[in-house]
Short mmCIF file of C-alpha atoms in Angstrom, two decimals:
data_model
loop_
_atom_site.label_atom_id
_atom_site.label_comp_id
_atom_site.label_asym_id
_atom_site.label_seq_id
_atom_site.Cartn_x
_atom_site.Cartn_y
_atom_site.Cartn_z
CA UNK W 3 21.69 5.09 0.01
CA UNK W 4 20.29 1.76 0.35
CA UNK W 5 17.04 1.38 -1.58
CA UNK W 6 14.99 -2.10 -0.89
CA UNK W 7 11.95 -2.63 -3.25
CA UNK W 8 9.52 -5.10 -3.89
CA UNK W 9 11.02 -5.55 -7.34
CA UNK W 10 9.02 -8.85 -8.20
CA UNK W 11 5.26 -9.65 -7.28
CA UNK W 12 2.57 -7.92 -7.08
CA UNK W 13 4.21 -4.37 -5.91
CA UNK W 14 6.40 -4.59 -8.92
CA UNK W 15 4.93 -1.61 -10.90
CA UNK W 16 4.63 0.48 -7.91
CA UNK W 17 8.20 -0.16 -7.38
CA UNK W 18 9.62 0.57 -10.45
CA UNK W 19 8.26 3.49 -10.48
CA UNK W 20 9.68 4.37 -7.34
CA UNK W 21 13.12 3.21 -8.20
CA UNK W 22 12.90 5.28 -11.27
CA UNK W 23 12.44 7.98 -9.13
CA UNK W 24 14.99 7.21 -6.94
CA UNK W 25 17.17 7.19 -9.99
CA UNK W 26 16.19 10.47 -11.36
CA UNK W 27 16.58 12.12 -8.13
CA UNK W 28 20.16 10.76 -7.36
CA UNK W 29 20.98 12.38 -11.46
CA UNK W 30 19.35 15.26 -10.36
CA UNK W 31 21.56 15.98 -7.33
CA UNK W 32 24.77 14.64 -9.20
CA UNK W 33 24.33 16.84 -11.70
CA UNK W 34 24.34 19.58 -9.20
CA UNK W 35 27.39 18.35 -7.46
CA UNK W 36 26.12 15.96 -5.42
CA UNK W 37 25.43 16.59 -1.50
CA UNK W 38 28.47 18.22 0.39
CA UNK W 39 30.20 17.60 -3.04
CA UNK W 40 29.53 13.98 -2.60
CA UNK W 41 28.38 11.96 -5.38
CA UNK W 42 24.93 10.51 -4.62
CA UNK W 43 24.39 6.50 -5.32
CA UNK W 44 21.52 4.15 -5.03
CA UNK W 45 21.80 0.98 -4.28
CA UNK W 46 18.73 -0.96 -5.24
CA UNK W 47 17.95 -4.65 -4.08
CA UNK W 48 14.74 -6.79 -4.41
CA UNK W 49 12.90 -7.33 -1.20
CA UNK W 50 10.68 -9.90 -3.16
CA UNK W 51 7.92 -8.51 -0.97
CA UNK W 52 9.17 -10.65 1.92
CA UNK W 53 9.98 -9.31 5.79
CA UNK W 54 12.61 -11.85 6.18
CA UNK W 55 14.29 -11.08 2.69
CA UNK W 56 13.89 -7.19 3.64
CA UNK W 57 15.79 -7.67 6.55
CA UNK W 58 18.45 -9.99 5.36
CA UNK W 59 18.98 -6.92 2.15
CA UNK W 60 19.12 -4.32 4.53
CA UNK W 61 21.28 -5.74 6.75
CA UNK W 62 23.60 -6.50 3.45
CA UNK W 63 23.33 -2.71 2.48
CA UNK W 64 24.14 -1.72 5.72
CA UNK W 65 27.55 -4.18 6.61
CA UNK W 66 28.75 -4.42 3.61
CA UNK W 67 28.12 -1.60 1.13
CA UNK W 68 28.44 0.63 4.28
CA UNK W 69 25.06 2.58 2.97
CA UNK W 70 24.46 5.89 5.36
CA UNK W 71 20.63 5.97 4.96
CA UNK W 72 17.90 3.22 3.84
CA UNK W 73 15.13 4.72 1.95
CA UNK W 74 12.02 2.28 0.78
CA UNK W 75 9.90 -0.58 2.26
CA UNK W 76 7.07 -0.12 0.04
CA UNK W 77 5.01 -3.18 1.94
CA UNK W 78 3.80 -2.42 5.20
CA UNK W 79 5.01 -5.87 6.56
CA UNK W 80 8.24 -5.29 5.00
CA UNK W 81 8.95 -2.24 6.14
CA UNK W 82 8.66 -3.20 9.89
CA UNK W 83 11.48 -5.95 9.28
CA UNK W 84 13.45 -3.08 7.95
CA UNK W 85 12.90 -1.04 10.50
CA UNK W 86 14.37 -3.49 12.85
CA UNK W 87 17.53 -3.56 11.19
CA UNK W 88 18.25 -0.14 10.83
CA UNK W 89 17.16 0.49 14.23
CA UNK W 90 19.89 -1.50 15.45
CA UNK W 91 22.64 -0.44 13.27
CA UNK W 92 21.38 3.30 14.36
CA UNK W 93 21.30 4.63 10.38
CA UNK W 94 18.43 6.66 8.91
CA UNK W 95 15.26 5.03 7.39
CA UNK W 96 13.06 6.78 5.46
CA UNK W 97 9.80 4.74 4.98
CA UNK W 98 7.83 5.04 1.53
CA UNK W 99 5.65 2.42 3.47
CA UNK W 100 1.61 3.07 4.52
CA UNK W 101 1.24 1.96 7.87
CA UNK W 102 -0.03 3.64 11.19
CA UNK W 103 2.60 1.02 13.34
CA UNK W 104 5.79 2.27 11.94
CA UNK W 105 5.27 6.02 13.78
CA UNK W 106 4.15 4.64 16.79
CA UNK W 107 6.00 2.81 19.74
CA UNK W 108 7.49 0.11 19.68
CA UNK W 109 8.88 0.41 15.85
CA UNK W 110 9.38 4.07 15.74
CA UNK W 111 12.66 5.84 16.67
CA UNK W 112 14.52 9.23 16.49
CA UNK W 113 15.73 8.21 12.86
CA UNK W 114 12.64 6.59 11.43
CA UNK W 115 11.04 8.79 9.22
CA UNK W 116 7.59 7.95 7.51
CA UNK W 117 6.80 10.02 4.20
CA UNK W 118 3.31 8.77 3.32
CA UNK W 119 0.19 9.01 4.50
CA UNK W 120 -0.82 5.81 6.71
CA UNK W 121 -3.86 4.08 6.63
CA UNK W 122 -5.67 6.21 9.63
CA UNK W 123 -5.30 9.02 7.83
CA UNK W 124 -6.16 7.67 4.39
CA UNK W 125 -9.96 5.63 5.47
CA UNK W 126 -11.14 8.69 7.49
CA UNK W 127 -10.86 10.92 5.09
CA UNK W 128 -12.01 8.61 2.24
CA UNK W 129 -14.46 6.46 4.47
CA UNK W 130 -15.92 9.61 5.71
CA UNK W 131 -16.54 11.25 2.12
CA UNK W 132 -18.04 7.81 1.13
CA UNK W 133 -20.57 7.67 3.79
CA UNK W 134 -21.63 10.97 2.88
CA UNK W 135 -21.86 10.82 -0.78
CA UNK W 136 -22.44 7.06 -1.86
CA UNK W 137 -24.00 5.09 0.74
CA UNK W 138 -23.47 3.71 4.44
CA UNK W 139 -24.06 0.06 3.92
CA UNK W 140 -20.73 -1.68 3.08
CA UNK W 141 -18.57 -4.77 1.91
CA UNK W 142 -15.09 -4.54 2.48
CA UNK W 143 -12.49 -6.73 0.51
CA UNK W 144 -9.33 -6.65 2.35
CA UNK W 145 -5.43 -7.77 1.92
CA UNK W 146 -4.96 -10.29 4.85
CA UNK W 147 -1.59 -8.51 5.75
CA UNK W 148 -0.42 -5.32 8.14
CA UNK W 149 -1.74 -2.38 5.47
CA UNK W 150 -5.18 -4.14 4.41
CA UNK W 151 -6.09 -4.90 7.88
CA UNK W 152 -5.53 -1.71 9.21
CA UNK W 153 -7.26 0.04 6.55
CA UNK W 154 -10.46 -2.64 7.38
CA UNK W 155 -10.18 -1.63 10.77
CA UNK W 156 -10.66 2.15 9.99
CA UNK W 157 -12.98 1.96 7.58
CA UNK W 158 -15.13 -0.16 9.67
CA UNK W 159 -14.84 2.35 12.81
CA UNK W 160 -15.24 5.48 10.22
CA UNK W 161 -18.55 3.72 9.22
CA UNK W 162 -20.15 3.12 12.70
CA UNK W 163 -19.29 6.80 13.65
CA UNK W 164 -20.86 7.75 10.28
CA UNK W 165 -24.21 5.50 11.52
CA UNK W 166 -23.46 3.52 8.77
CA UNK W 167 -23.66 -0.64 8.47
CA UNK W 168 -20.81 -3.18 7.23
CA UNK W 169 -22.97 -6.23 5.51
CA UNK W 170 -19.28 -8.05 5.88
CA UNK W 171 -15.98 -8.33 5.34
CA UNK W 172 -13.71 -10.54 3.23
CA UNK W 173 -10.04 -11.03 3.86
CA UNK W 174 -8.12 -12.68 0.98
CA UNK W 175 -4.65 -13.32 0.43
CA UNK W 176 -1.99 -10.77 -0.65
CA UNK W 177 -0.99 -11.85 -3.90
CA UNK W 178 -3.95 -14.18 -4.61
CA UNK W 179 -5.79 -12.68 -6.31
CA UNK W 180 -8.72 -14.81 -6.94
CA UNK W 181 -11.81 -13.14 -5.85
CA UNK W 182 -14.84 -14.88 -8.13
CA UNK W 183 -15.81 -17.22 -5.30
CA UNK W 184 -16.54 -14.35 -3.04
CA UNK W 185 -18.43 -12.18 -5.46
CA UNK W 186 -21.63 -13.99 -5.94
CA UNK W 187 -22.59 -13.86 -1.89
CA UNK W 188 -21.30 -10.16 -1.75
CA UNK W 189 -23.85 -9.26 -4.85
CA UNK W 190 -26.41 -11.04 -2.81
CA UNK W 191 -26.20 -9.13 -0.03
CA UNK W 192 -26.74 -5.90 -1.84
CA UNK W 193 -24.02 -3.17 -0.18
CA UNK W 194 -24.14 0.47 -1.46
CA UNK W 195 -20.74 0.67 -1.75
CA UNK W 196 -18.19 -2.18 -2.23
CA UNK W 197 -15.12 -1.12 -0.53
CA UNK W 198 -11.82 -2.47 -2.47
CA UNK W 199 -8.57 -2.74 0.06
CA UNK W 200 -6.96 -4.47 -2.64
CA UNK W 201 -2.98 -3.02 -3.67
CA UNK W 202 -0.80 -2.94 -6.38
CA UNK W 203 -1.47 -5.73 -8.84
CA UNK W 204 -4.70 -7.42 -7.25
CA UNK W 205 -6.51 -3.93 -7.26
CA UNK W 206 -6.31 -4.45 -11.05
CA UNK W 207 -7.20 -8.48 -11.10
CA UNK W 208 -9.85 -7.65 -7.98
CA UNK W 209 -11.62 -4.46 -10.80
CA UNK W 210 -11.73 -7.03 -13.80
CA UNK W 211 -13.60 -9.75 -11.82
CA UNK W 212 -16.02 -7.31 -10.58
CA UNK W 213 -16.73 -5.71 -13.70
CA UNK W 214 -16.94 -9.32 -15.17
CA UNK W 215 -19.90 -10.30 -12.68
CA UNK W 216 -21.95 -6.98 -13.49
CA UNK W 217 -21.38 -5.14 -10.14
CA UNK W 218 -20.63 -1.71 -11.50
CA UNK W 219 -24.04 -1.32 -12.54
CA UNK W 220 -25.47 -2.33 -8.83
CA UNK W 221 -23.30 -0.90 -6.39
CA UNK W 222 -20.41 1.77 -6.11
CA UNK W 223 -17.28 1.00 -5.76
CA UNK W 224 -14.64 3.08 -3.51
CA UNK W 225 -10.90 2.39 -2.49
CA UNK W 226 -8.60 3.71 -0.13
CA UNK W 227 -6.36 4.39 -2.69
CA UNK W 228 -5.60 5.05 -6.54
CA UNK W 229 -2.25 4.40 -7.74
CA UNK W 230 -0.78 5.84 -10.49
CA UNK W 231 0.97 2.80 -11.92
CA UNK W 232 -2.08 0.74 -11.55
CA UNK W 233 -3.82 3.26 -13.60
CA UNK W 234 -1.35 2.98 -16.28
CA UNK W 235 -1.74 -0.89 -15.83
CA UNK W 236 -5.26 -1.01 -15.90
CA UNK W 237 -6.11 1.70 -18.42
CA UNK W 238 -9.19 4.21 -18.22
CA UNK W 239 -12.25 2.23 -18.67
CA UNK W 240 -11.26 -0.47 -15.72
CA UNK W 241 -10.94 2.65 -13.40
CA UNK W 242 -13.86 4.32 -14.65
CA UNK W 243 -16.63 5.15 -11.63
CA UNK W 244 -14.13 3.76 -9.27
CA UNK W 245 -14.00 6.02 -6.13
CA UNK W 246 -10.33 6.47 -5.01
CA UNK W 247 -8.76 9.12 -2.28
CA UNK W 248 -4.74 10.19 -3.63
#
């Protein structure tokens, strides 16, 4: 099984934790017999968080370590190059991916699979609880890439239907995480609720500025998402008060 990761950058916790998953699952089953009495084996390969570099691994996994299944793709971006490649090779992918594109036409097929929630499901739900608990009037700092954007397009739709107002919207770079010359004009315009789109290694960098500029203390704070492996990253007090759907 081929297993591309986005071993270096800012995914790089998320995905070793996933590989070591991977791993313990493939011991697991081994120690079982295998599957079919096969012996299970993982083939891992950094996808540096790059489409181009996720398709040029997968392809490698697939012609020539003969792989019958690709599992991973933990960047939404990434994943969709994957997809490509397994689509035309016709062998299994199993997505570990957050995106609403890769289940729908034209990237899905009969052997894509998609095991986590996408970002549809993940802003209604949270977006929905937020309006309804912490406030309607909104900022939203967003990951310029596929997952960020289509999380900032749900959330702002979820708060409209919830009669609710988005003061604005910040895109940023994934991977830049530089976010102090945005803060001052988002304090300024005094939202409720500061809405953090920010993954993997940012969400930690994007939590330290705020709490260095005071904003705890004048506005909630809600995200999409909490992450285990940021947790561990961050620690307690950074996550403290911080509003996450998992």
């Amino acid at each position: 099984i081929g297993c591309p990761l986005p071993l270096t950058g800012p995914f790089a916790a998320l995905a070793s934790d996933m590989q070591r998953g991977g791993q313990l699952a493939a011991d697991e089953l081994n120690a079982k017999g295998g599957v079919l009495g096969r012996k299970v084996e993982i083939l891992f390969r950094d996808d540096q968080l790059k489409p181009a570099v996720g398709a040029q691994r997968t392809k490698e996994l697939i012609e020539n370590e003969k792989v019958v299944a690709i599992v991973g793709g933990l960047a939404a971006h990434v994943q969709m190059a994957i997809n490509e490649q397994t689509k035309k090779s016709k062998i299994l992918f199993v997505s570990t991916s957050q995106s609403d594109e890769i289940s729908a036409k034209p990237d899905t097929s009969p052997i894509t699979f998609h095991e986590a929630l996408n970002p549809t499901i993940t802003s209604r739900a949270l977006g929905s609880w937020v309006a309804q608990n912490l406030g309607k009037k909104w900022w939203i700092v967003y990951a310029d890439y596929a997952w960020g954007k289509q999380n900032n397009a749900v959330l702002t739709e979820t708060n409209k239907k919830m009669g609710g107002t988005i003061l604005g919207s910040t895109p940023y770079p994934l991977g830049s995480a530089e976010f102090s010359a945005h803060l001052p004009k988002i304090q300024a315009a005094k939202p409720e609720v500061l809405m953090s789109v920010t993954p993997g290694a940012d969400n930690v960098a994007f939590l330290k500025q705020v709490i260095s500029f005071g904003m705890k203390k004048d506005m909630k704070i809600a995200q999409p998402l909490h992450w285990i492996s940021q947790a561990k990253e961050g620690g307690p007090d950074l996550y403290q008060d911080v509003y996450g759907a998992i």
